[in-house]
Tab-separated table of C-alpha atoms in Angstrom:
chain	number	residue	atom	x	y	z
I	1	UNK	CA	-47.315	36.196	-57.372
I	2	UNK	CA	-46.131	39.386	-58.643
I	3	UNK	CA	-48.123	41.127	-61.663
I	4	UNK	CA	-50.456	43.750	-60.324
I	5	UNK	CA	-52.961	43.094	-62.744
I	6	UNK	CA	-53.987	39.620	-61.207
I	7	UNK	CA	-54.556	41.385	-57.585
I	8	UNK	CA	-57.793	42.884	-56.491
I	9	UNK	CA	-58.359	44.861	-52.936
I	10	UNK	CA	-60.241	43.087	-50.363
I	11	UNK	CA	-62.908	45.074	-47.965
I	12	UNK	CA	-62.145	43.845	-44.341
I	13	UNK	CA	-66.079	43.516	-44.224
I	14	UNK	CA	-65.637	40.374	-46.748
I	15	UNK	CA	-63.562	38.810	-43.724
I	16	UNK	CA	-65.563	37.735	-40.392
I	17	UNK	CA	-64.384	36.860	-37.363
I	18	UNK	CA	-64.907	32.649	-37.110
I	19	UNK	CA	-65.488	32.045	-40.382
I	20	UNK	CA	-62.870	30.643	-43.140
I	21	UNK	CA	-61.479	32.843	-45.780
I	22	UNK	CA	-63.312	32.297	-48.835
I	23	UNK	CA	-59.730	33.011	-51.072
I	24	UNK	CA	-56.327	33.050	-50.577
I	25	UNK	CA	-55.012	36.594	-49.239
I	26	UNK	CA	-52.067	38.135	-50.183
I	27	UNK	CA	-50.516	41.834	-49.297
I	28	UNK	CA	-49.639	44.008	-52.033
I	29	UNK	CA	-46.283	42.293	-52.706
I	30	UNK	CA	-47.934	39.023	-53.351
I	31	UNK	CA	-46.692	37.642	-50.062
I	32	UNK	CA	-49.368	34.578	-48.801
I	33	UNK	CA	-51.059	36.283	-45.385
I	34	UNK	CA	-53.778	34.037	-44.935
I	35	UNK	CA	-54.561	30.174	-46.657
I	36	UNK	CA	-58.093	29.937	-48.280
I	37	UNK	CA	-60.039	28.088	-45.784
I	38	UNK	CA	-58.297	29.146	-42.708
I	39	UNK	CA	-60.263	30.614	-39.856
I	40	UNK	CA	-60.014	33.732	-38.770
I	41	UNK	CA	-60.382	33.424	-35.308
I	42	UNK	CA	-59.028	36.507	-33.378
I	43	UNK	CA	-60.015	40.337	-34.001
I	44	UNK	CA	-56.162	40.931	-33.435
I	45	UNK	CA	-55.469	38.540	-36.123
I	46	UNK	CA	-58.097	40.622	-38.689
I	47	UNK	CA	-56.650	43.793	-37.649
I	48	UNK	CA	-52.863	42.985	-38.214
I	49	UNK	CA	-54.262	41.821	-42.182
I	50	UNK	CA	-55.796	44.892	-42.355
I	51	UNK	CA	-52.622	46.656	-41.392
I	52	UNK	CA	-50.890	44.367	-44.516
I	53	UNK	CA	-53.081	45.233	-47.193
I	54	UNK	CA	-55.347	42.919	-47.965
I	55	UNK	CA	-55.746	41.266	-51.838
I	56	UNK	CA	-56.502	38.359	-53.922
I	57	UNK	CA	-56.413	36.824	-56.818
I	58	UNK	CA	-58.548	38.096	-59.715
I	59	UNK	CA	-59.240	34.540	-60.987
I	60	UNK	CA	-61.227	33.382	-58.259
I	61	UNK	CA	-64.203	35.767	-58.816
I	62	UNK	CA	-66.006	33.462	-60.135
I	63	UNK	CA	-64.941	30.170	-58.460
I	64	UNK	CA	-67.446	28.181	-56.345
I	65	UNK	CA	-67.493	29.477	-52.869
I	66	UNK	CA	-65.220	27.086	-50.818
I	67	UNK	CA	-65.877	29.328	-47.017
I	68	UNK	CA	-66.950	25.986	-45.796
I	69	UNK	CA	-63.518	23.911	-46.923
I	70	UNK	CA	-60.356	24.238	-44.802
I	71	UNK	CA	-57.952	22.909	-47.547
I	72	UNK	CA	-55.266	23.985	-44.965
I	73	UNK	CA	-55.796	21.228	-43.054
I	74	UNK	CA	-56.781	18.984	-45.301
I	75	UNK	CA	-52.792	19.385	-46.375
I	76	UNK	CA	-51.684	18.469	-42.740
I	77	UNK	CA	-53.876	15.885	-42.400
I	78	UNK	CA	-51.926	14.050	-45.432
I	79	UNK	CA	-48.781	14.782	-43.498
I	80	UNK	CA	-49.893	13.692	-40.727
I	81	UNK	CA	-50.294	10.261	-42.064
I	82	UNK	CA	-47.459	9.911	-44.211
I	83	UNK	CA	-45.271	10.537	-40.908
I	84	UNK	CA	-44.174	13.999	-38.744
I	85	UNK	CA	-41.117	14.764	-39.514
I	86	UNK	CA	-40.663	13.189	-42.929
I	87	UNK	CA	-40.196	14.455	-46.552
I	88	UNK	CA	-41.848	11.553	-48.396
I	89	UNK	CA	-43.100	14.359	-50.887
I	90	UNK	CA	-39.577	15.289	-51.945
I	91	UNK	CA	-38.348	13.574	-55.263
I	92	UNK	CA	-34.759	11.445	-54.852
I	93	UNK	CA	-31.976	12.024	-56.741
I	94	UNK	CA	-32.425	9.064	-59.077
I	95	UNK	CA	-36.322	9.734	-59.344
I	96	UNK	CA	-35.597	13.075	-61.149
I	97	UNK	CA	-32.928	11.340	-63.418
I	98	UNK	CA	-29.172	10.913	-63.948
I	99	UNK	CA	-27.288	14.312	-63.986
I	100	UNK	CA	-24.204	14.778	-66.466
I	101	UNK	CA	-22.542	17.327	-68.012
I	102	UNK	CA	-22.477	18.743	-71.445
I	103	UNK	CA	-20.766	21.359	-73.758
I	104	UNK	CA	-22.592	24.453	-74.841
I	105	UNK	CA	-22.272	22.890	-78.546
I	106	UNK	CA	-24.812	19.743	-77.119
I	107	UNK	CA	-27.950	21.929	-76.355
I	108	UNK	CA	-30.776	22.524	-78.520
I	109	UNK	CA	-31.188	26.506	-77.973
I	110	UNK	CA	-34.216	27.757	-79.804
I	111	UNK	CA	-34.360	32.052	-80.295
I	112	UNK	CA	-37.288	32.668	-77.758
I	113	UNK	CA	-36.607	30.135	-75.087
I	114	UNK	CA	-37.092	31.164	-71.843
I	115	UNK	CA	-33.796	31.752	-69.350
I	116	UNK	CA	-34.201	32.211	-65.704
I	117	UNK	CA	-31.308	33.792	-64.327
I	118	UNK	CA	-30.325	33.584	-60.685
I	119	UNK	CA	-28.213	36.269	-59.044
I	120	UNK	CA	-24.758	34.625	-57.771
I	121	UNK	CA	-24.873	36.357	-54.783
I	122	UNK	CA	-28.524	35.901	-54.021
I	123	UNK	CA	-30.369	32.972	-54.796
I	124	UNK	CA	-33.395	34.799	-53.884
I	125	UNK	CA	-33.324	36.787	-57.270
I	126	UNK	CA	-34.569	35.270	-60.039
I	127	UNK	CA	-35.681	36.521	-63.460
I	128	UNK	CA	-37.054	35.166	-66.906
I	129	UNK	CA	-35.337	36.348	-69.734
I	130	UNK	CA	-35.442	35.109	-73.271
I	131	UNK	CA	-32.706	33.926	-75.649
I	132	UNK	CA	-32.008	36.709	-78.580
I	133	UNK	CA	-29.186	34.677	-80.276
I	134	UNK	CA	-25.438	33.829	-80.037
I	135	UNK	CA	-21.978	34.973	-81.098
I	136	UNK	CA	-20.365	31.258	-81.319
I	137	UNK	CA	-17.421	30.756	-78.994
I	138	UNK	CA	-17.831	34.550	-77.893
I	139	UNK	CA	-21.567	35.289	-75.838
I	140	UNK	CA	-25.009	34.400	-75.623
I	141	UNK	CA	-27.615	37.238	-76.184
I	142	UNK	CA	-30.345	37.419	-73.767
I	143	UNK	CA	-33.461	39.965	-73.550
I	144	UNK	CA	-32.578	42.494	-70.381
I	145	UNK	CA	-34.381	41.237	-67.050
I	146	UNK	CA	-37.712	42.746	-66.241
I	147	UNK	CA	-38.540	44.449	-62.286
I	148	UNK	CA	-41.897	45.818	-61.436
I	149	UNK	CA	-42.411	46.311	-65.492
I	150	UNK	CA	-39.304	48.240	-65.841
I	151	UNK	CA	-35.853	47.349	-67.186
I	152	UNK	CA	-33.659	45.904	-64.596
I	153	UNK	CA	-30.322	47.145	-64.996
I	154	UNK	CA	-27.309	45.045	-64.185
I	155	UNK	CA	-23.664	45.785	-63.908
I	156	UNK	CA	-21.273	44.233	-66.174
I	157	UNK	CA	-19.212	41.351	-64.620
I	158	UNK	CA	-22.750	40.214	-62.686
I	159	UNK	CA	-22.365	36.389	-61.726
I	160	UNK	CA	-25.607	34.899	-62.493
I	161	UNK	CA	-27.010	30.807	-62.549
I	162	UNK	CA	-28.715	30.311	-65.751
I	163	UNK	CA	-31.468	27.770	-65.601
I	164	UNK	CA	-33.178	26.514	-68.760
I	165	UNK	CA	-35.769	24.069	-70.129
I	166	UNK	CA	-35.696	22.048	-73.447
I	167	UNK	CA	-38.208	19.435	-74.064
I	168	UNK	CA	-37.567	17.076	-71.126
I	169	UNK	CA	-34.280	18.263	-70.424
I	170	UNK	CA	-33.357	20.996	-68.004
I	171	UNK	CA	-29.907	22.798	-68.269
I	172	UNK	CA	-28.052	24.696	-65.466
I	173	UNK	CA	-24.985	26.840	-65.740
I	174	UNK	CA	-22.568	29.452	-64.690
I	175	UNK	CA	-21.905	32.927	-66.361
I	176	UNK	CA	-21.081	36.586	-66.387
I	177	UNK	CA	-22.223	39.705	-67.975
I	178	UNK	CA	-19.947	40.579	-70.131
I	179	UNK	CA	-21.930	44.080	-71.583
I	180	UNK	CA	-25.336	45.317	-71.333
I	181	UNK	CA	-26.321	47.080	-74.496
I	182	UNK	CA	-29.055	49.477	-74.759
I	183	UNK	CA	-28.924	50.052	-78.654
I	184	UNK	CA	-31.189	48.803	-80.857
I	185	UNK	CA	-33.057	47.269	-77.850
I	186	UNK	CA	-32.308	46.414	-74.209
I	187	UNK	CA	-30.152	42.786	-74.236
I	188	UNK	CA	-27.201	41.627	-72.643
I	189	UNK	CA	-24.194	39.629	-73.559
I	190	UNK	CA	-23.240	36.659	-71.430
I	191	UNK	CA	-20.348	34.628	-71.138
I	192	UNK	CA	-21.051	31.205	-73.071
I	193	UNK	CA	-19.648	28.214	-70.164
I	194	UNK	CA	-17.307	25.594	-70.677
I	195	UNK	CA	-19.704	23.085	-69.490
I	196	UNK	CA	-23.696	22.822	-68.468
I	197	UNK	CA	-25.277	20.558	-66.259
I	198	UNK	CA	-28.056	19.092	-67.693
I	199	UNK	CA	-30.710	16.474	-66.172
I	200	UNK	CA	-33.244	14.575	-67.417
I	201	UNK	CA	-36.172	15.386	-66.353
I	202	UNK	CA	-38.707	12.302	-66.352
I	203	UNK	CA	-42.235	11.842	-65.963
I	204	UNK	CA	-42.508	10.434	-62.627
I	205	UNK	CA	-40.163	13.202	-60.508
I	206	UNK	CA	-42.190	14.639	-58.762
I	207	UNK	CA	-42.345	18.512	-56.695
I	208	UNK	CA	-44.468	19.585	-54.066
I	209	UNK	CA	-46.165	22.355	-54.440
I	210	UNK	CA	-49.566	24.110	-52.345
I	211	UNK	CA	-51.142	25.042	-55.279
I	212	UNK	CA	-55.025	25.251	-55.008
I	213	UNK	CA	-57.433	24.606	-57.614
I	214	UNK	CA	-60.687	22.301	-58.376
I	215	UNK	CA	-60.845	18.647	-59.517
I	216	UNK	CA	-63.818	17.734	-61.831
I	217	UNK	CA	-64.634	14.100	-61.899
I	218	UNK	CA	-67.402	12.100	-63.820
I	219	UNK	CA	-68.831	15.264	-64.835
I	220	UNK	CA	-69.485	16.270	-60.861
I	221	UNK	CA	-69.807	19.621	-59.357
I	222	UNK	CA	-66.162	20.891	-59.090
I	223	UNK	CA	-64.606	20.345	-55.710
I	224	UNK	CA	-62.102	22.765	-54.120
I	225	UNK	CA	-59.101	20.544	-54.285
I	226	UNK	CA	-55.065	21.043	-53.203
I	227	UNK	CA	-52.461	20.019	-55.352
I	228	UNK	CA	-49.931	18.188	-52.840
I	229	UNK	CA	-47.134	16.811	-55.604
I	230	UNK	CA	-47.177	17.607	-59.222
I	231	UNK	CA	-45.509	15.965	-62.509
I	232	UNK	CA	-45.239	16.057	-65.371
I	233	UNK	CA	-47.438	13.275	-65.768
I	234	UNK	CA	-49.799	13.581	-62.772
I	235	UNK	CA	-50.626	14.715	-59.251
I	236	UNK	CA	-52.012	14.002	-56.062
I	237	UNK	CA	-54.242	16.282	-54.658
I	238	UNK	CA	-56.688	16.544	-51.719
I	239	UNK	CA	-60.040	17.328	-51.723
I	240	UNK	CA	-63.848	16.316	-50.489
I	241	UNK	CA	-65.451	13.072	-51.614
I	242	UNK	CA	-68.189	13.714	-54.144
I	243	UNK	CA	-71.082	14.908	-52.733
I	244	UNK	CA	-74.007	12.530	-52.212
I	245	UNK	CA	-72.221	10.026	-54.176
I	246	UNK	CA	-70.198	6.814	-53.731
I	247	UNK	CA	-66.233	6.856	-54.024
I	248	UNK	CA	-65.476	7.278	-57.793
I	249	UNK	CA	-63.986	4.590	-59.754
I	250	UNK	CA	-60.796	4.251	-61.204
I	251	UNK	CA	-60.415	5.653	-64.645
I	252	UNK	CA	-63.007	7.936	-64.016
I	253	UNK	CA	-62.040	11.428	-66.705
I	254	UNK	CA	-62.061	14.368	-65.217
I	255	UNK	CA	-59.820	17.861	-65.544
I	256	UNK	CA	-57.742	19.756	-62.673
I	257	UNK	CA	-57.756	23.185	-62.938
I	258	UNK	CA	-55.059	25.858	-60.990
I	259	UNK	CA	-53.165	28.589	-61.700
I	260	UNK	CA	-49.359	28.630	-61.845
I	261	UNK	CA	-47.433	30.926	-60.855
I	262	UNK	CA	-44.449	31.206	-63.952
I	263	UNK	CA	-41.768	33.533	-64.255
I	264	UNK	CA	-43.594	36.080	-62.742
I	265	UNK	CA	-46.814	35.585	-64.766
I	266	UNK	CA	-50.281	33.696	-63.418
I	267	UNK	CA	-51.338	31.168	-65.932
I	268	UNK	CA	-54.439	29.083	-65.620
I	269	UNK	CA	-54.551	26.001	-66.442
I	270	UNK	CA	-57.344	23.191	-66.957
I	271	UNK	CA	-55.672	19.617	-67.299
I	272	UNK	CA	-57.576	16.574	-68.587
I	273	UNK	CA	-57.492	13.602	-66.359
I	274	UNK	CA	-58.093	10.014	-65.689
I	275	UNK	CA	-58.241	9.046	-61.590
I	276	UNK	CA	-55.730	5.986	-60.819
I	277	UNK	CA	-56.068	6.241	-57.575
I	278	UNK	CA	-58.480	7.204	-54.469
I	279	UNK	CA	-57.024	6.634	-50.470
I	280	UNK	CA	-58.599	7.336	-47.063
I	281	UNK	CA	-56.822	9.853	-44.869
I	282	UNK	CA	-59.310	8.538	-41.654
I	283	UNK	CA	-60.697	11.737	-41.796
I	284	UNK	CA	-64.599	11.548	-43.693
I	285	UNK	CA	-63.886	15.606	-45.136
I	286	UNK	CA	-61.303	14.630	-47.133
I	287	UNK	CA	-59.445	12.014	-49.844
I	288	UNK	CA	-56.089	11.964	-51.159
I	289	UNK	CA	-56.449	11.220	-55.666
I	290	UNK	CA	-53.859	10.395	-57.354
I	291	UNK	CA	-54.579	11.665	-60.790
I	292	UNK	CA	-52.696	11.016	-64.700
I	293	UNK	CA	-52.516	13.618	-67.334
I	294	UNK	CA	-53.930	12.567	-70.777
I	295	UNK	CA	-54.262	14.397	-73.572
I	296	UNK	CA	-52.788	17.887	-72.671
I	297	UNK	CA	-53.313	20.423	-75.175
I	298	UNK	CA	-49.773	21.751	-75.777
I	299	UNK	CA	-49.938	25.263	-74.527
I	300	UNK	CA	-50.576	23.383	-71.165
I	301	UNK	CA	-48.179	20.781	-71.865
I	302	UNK	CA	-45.623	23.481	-71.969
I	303	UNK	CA	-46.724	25.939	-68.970
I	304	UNK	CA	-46.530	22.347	-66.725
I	305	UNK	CA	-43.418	21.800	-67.839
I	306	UNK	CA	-42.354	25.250	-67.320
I	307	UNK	CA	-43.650	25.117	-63.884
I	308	UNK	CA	-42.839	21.558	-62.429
I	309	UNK	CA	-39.212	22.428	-63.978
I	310	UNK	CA	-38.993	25.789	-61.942
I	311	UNK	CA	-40.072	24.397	-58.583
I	312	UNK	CA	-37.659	21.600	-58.939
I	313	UNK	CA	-34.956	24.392	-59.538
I	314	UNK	CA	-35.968	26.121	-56.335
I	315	UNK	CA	-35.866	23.017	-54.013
I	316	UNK	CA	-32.395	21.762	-55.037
């Protein structure tokens, strides 16, 4: 979380000592301090938030109050019974399809795509760019990378990883900067790559992810819910049975709603559902779902794309 408009200040009087965090608080960076849910149980522990700056996300003003649900744990508990010490939540190799390599000629650029380009030297650094155009055989022309709202300037000869998504396809390769050009806009010229590395991308490879967010179901009062996995065809998530109701049934419609966090921007998004699957973690709080995505209107279609494809890029 980085864009300054999406962060509001906290009073350390909205905070009490014993009782859960009603949001997720993050210092001024957009660094997670404190999970939604978790107790604050120490005046030590308040003060050294304080010291941090305390903030959260504008787009839970007006979420249902969740003080009461420690979402936290309702993420360990699932852990807890799928096995310490295990990664079941990590796709394979074959479950996020066959990898093979292609020349620059074989991939569908379209002027606007989105880039992300990772610093050689430090995988940590990551930007979105977007694709200006091409000089075949020569460079590709990308829009300058983007710091704190100002112009990041690189030097020429910069390694960088280039990451991209098309369709269900995502594309990975080396290059260089070969000039960065100021005149008639900000854009830089990189090196077009022998080869690219390209995988398929399916519908069942799954990423883990913490996102938090709210499942509707049958038309229910929204429960607070965490996303534990995420694809781009469904999720499973944890959250509270329905209140004063039986377990609901399979093929039950409902929506998910969260907020990604994409090349640097927060985009909300409300995804239409059908419930294929309900499990008991032996703890009454809390249910694992395992939801399908139906009928996603296409701007969402995209961002979950966008987003499933960049946390699979991080975790490799």
């Amino acid at each position: 979380m980085s864009s300054s408009t999406s962060l509001v200040p906290v009073r350390a009087s909205e905070l009490m000592l014993g009782k859960a965090a009603p949001w997720p608080i993050y210092n001024d960076a957009g660094k997670l301090l404190l999970a939604r849910g978790t107790v604050i149980e120490t005046q030590d522990q308040l003060d050294g938030l304080v010291e941090n700056g305390l903030y959260r996300n504008a787009n839970w003003v007006s979420e249902p109050d969740t003080e009461s649900v420690p979402l936290p744990q309702a993420r360990d508990v699932l852990r807890k019974k799928l096995g310490a010490g295990k990664k079941p939540l990590k796709p394979s190799a074959a479950a996020r399809g066959a990898e093979s390599v292609i020349t620059i000629d074989e991939v569908r650029w379209q002027i606007g795509d989105t880039l992300w380009l990772q610093f050689a030297d430090d995988a940590t650094q990551r930007y979105a760019v977007n694709l200006v155009g091409s000089l075949p055989n020569r460079s590709i022309l990308v829009s300058a990378p983007v710091k704190d709202g100002k112009q990041l300037f690189v030097r020429d000869g910069q390694a960088f990883v280039v990451r991209a998504l098309a369709g269900k396809r995502a594309y990975a390769f080396g290059a260089q900067l070969i000039k960065y050009q100021q005149t008639p806009f900000v854009y830089m010229h990189l090196s077009i790559p022998r080869e690219v590395r390209c995988t398929v991308i399916r519908q069942d490879a799954r990423v883990p992810v913490g996102a938090e967010g709210f499942l509707t179901l049958a038309g229910a009062h929204p429960l607070p819910a965490s996303v534990i996995d995420l694809s781009l065809g469904g999720a499973s998530l944890v959250a509270p049975p329905l209140s004063g109701r039986m377990a609901p049934q399979k093929g039950a419609t409902g929506s998910l709603r969260f907020v990604a966090a994409v090349a640097d921007q927060q985009l909300s998004l409300e995804l239409p559902l059908v419930l294929r699957a309900v499990e008991s973690l032996g703890d009454p709080n809390f249910l694992k779902y395992g939801v399908e995505f139906a009928g996603l209107p296409t701007r969402d279609k995209l961002v979950l794309s966008a987003y499933v494809y960049q946390e699979l890029s991080i975790q490799e």
